[in-house]
Tab-separated table of C-alpha atoms in Angstrom:
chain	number	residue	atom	x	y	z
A	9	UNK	CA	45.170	-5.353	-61.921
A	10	UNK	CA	48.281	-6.892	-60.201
A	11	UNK	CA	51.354	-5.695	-59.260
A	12	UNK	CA	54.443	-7.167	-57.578
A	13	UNK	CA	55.874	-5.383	-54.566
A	14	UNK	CA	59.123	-4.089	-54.841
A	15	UNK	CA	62.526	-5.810	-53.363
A	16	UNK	CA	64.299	-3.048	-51.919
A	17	UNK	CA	64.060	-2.464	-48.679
A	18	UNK	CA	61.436	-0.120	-47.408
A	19	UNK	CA	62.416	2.958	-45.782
A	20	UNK	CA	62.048	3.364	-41.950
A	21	UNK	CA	58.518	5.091	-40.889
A	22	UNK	CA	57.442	4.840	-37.159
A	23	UNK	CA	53.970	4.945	-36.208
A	24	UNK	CA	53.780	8.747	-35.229
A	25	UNK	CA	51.269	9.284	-32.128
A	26	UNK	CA	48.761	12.037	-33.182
A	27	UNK	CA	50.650	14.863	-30.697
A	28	UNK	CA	54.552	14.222	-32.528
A	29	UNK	CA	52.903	14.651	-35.667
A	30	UNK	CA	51.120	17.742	-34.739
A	31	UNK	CA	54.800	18.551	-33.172
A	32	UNK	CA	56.451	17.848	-36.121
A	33	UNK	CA	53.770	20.104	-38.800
A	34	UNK	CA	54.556	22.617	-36.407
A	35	UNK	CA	57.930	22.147	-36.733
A	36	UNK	CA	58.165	21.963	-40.208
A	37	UNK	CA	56.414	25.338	-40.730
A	38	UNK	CA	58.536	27.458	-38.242
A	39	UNK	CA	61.416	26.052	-40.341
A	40	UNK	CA	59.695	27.154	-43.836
A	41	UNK	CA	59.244	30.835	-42.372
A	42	UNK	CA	62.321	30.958	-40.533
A	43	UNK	CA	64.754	29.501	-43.120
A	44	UNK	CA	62.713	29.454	-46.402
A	45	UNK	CA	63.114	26.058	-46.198
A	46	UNK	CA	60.874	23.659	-48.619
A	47	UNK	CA	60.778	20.046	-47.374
A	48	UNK	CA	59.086	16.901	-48.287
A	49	UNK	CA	57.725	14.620	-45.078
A	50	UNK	CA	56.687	11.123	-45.004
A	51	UNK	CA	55.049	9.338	-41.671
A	52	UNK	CA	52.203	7.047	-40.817
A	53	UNK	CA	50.152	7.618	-38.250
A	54	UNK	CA	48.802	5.251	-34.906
A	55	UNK	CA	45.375	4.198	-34.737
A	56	UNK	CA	42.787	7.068	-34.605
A	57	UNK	CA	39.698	9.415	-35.809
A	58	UNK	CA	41.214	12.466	-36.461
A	59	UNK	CA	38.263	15.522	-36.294
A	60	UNK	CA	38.366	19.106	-36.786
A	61	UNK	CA	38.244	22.359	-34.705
A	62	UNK	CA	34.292	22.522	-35.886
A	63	UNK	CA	33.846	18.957	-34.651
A	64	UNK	CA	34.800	19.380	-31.423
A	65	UNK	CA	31.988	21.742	-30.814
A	66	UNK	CA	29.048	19.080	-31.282
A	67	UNK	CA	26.948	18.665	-28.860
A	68	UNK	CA	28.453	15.236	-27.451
A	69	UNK	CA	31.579	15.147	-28.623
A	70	UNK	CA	33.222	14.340	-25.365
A	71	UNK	CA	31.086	11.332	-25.126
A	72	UNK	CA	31.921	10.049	-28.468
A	73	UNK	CA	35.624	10.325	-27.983
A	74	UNK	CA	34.996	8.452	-24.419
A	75	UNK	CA	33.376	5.322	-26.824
A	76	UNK	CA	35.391	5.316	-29.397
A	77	UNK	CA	38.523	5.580	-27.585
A	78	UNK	CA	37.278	2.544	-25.207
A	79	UNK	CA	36.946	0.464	-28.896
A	80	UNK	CA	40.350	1.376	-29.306
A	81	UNK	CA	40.166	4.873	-31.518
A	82	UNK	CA	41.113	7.267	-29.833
A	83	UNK	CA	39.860	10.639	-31.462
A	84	UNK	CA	41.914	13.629	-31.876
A	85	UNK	CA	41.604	17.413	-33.460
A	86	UNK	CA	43.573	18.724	-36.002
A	87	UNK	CA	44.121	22.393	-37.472
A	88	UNK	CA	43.249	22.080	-41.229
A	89	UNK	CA	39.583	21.613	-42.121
A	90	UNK	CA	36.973	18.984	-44.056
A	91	UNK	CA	35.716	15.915	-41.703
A	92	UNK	CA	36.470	13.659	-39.475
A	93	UNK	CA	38.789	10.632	-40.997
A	94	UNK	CA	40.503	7.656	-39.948
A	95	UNK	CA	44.052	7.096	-39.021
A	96	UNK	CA	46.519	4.023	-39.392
A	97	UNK	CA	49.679	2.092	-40.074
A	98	UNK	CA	48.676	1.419	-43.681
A	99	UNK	CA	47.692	5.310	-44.410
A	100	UNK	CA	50.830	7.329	-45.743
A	101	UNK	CA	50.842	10.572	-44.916
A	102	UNK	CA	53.038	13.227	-47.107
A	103	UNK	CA	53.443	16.827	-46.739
A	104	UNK	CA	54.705	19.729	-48.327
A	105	UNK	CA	55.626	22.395	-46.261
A	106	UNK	CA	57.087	25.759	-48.008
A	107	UNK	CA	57.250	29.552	-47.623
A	108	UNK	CA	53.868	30.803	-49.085
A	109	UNK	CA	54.294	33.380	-52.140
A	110	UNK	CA	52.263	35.814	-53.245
A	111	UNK	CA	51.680	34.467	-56.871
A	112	UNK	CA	50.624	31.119	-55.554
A	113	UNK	CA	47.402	30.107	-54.107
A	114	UNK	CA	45.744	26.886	-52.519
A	115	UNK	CA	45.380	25.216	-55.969
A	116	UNK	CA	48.762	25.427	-56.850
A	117	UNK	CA	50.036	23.726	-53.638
A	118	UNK	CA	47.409	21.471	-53.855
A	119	UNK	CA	48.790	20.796	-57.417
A	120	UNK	CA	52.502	20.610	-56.270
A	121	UNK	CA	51.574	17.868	-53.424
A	122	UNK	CA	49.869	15.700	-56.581
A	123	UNK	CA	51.949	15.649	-58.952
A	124	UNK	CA	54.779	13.012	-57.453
A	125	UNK	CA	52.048	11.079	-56.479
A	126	UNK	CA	50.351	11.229	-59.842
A	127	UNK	CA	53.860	10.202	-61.320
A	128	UNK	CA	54.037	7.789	-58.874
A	129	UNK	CA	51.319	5.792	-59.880
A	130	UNK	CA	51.421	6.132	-62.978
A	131	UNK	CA	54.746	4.168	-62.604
A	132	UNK	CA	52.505	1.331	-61.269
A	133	UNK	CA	50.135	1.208	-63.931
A	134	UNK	CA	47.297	3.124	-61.877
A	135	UNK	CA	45.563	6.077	-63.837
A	136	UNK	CA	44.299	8.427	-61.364
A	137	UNK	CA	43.321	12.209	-61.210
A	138	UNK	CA	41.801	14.997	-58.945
A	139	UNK	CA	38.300	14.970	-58.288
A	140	UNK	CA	35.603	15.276	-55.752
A	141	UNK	CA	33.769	11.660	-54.632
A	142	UNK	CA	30.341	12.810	-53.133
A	143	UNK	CA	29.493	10.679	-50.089
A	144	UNK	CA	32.952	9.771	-49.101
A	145	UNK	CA	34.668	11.296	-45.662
A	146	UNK	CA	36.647	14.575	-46.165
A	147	UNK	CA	35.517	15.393	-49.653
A	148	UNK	CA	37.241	17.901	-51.765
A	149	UNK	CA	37.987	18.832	-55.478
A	150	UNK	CA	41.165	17.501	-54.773
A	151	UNK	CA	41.036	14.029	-53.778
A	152	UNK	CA	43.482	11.636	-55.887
A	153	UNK	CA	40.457	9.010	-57.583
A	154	UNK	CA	41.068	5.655	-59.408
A	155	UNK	CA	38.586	3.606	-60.356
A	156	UNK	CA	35.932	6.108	-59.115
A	157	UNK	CA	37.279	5.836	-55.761
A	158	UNK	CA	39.069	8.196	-53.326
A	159	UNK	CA	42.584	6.787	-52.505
A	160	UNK	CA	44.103	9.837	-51.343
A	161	UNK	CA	42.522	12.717	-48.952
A	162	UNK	CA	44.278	16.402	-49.191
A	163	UNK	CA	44.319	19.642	-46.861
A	164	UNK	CA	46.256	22.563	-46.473
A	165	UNK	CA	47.892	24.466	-43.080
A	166	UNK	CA	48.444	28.009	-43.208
A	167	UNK	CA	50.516	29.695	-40.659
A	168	UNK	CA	49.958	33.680	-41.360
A	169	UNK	CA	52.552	36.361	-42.039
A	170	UNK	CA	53.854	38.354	-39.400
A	171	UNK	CA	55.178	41.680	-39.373
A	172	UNK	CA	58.781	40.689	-39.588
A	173	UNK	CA	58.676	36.826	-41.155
A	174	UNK	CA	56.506	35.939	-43.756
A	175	UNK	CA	53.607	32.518	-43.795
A	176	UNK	CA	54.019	29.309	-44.861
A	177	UNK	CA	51.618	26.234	-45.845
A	178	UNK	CA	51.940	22.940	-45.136
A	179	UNK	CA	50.068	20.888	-47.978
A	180	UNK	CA	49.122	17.471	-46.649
A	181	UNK	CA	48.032	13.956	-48.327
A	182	UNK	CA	46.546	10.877	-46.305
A	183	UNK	CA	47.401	8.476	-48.880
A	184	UNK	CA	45.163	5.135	-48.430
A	185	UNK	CA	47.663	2.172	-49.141
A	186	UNK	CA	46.645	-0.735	-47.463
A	187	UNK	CA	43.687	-1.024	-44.232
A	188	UNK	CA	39.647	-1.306	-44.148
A	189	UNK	CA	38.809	1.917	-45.470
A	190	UNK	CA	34.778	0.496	-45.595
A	191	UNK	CA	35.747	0.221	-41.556
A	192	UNK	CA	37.010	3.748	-41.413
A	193	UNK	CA	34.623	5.255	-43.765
A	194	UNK	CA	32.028	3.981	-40.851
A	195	UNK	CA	33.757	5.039	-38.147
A	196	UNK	CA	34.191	8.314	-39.350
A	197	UNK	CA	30.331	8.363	-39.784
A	198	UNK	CA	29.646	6.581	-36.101
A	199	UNK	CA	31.640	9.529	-35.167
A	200	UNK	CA	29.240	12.002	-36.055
A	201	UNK	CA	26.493	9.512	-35.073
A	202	UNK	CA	27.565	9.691	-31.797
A	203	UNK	CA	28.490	12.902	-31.309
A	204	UNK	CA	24.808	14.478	-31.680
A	205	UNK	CA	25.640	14.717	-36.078
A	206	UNK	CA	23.334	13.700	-38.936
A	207	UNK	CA	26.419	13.773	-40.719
A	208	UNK	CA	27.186	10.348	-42.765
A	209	UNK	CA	29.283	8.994	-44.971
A	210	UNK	CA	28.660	6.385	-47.983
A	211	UNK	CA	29.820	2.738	-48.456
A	212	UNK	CA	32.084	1.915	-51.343
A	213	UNK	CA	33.633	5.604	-51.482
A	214	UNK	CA	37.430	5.191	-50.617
A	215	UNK	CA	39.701	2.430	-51.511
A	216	UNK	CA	43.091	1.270	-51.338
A	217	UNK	CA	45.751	1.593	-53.845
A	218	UNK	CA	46.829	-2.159	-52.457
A	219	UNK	CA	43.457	-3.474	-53.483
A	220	UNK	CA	43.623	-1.509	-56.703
A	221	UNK	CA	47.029	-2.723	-57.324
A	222	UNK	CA	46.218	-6.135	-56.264
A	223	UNK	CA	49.035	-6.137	-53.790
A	224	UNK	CA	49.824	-8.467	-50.666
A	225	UNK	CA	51.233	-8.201	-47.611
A	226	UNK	CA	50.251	-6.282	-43.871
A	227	UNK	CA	49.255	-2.953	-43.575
A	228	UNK	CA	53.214	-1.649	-42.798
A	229	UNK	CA	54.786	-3.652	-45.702
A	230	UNK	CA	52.146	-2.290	-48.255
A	231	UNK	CA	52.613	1.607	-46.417
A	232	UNK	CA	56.135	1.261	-46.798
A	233	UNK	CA	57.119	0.015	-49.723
A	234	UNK	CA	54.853	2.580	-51.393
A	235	UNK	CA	56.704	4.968	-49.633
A	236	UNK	CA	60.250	4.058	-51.105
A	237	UNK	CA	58.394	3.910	-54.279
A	238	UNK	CA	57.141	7.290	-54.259
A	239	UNK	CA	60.849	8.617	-52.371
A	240	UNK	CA	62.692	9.057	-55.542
A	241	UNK	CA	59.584	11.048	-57.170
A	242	UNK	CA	60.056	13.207	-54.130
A	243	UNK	CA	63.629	13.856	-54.948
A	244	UNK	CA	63.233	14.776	-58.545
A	245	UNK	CA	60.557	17.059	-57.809
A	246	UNK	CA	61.454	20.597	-58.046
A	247	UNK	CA	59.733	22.850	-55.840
A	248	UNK	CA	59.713	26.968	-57.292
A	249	UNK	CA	58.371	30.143	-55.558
């Protein structure tokens, strides 16, 4: 399949170190409970292996973040759960951070974070649906698959209600547009190799919607340009408690 890349120009997304975007999740939540406030966030990410809360407790996980870092990844922890995964300039992330409600549950936001992505595509000719893809990093029932591949990773943020201010959730996608994901799909695993893990991960699990889409370009053109693509889905996509 081939598609053309669009002309207009792409909208402005720095390279986020890994400690502004954990800065700006946080943000975004306290705003939710605070305000009520439901907001959509694009941003790519810098270079990285971004592990869980569980991972950190392996048995040499300090010396696994001292050699990958020295190869250039540095490896950080996040709050929300699943596996380790790699980070990059051509992996969009999106998030959908809202007041949680008592009628909704993690399916539902899970559900609301697809859907202008699912519309999205489908603009560009790309059938894709939810779905797990055993052997790939950060499996779940709600990966976004085309072609039998993972192209998009999901998890969900929960900050709890408090006596006075109720929670909110922060739904997040790792959309992979553009990069070696058959790199990061064994880094991830050389993670876990490293840090004392039998943990592994399959070749030939996770894709690109740029190599799907047969697409040209670097890794920030392709991220971008998908991102003003997906921007007016964004928009039109109403958001109910």
């Amino acid at each position: 399949m081939s598609s053309s890349l669009p002309e207009s120009p792409p909208l402005a997304l720095p390279c986020l170190t890994h400690q502004q975007a954990h800065l700006m999740e946080q943000r975004l939540l306290q705003r939710a409970i605070t305000s009520g406030q439901t907001q959509w966030q694009m941003w790519r990410q810098q270079q990285a292996i971004i592990v869980t809360r569980k991972d950190a407790h392996l048995a040499h996980f300090e010396q696994a973040c001292r050699v990958l870092n020295a190869e250039g990844w540095p490896v950080f922890v996040r709050n929300s759960g699943g596996t380790a995964v790699p980070a990059g300039p051509g992996i969009l992330n999106l998030s959908l951070t809202l007041p949680t409600t008592s009628g909704l549950g993690p399916d539902d936001y899970y559900q609301l974070l697809g859907a202008p992505l699912l519309a999205c595509l489908r603009q560009l000719g790309l059938e894709a649906g939810y779905g797990p893809v055993p052997g790939s990093f950060c499996d779940g029932r709600y990966n976004l698959v085309a072609a039998g591949r993972k192209i998009t990773g999901t998890a969900q943020h929960w900050r709890a209600a408090g006596s006075t201010q109720g929670g909110a959730v922060l739904a997040h996608a790792m959309v992979m547009v553009a990069g070696d994901m058959e790199l990061g799909t064994r880094l991830a695993s050389r993670f876990y190799e490293l840090a004392g893990s039998e943990l592994r991960f399959a070749p030939n699990t996770s894709t690109t919607l740029g190599s799907l889409l047969g697409w040209q370009g670097s890794d920030d053109e392709q991220a971008l340009r998908f991102a003003t693509l997906l921007q007016p889905s964004l928009t039109s996509q109403q958001v109910t408690d």
